[in-house]
Coordinates of C-alpha atoms in Angstrom, one line a residue:
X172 CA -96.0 -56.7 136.6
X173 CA -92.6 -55.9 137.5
X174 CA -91.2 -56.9 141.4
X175 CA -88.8 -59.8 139.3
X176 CA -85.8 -58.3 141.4
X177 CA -82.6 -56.9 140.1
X178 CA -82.0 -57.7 136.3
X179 CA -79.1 -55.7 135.6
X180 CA -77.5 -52.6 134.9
X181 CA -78.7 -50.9 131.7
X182 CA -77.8 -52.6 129.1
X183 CA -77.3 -55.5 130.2
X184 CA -80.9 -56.9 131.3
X185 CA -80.7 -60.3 130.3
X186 CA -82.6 -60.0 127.2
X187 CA -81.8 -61.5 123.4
X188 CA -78.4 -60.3 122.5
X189 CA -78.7 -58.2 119.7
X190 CA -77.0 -59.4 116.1
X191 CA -75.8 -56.7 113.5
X192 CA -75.3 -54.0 115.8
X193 CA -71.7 -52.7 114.5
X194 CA -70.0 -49.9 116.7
X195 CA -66.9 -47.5 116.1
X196 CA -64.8 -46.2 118.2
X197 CA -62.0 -43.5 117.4
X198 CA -59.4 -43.1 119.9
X199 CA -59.0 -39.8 121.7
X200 CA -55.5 -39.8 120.6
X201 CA -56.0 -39.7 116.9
X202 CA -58.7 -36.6 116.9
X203 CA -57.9 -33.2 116.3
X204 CA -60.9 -31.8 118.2
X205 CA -59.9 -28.3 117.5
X206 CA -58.3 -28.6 114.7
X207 CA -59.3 -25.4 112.4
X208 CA -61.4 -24.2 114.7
X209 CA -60.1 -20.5 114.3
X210 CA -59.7 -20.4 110.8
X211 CA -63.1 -22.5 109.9
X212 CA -65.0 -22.3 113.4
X213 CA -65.4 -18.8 113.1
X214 CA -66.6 -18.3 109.4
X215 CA -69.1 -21.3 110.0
X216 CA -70.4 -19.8 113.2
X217 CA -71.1 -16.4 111.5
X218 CA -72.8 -18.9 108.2
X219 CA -75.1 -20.3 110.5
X220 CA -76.3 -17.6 112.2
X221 CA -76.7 -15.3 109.8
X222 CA -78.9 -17.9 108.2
X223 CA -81.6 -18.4 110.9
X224 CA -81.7 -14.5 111.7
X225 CA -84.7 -14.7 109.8
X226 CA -86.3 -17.1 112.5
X227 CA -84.9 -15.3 115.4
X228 CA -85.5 -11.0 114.8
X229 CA -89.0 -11.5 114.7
X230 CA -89.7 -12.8 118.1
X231 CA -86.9 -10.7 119.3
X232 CA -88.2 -7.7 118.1
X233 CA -91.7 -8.6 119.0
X234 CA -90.8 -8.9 122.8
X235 CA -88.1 -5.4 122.6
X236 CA -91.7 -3.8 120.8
X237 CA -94.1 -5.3 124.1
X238 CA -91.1 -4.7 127.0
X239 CA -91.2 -1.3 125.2
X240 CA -94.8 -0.3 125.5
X241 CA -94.8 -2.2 128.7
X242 CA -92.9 0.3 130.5
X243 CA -94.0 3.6 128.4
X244 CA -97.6 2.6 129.7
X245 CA -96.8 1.8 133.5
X246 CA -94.8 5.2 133.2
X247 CA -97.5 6.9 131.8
X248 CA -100.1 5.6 134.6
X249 CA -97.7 6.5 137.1
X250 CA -97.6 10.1 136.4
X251 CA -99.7 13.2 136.9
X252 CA -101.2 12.6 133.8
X253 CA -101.6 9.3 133.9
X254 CA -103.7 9.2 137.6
X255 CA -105.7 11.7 136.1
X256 CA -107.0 10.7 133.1
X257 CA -107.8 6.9 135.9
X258 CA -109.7 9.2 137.8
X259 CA -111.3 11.1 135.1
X260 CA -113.9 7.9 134.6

């Protein structure tokens, strides 16, 4: 298993060539990488989240709702009160 030696970078490990692979390439020169990104990127950005809000608010509001009783509670058993209704048992 293995311990051949050095068979090449990746990519080039002296296996079958492959047939039918086609690639593209676009030159950096010819895009417009931020072209309408104002006037588009912002309407589209607004689109898409307002569509998985749906996925997010629950969890969201589920940890706000545990954080929240999280620290009423360790208030509450830090007070006066609290100790006293510990040592009440």
């Amino acid at each position: 298993m293995g311990g051949h030696g050095y068979s090449g970078w990746w990519g080039s490990m002296g296996g079958p060539k492959h047939r039918g692979v086609v690639t593209y390439q676009l030159s950096p020169y010819e895009m417009k990488t931020n072209a309408h990104l104002i006037s588009k990127g912002t309407h589209n950005f607004f689109r898409r989240t307002s569509s998985q809000l749906g996925y997010i608010l629950p969890g969201v509001f589920l940890f706000w709702a545990v954080t929240h009783f999280g620290k009423k509670k360790h208030e509450w058993l830090n007070s006066k009160a609290g100790h006293a209704a510990q040592h009440e048992h």
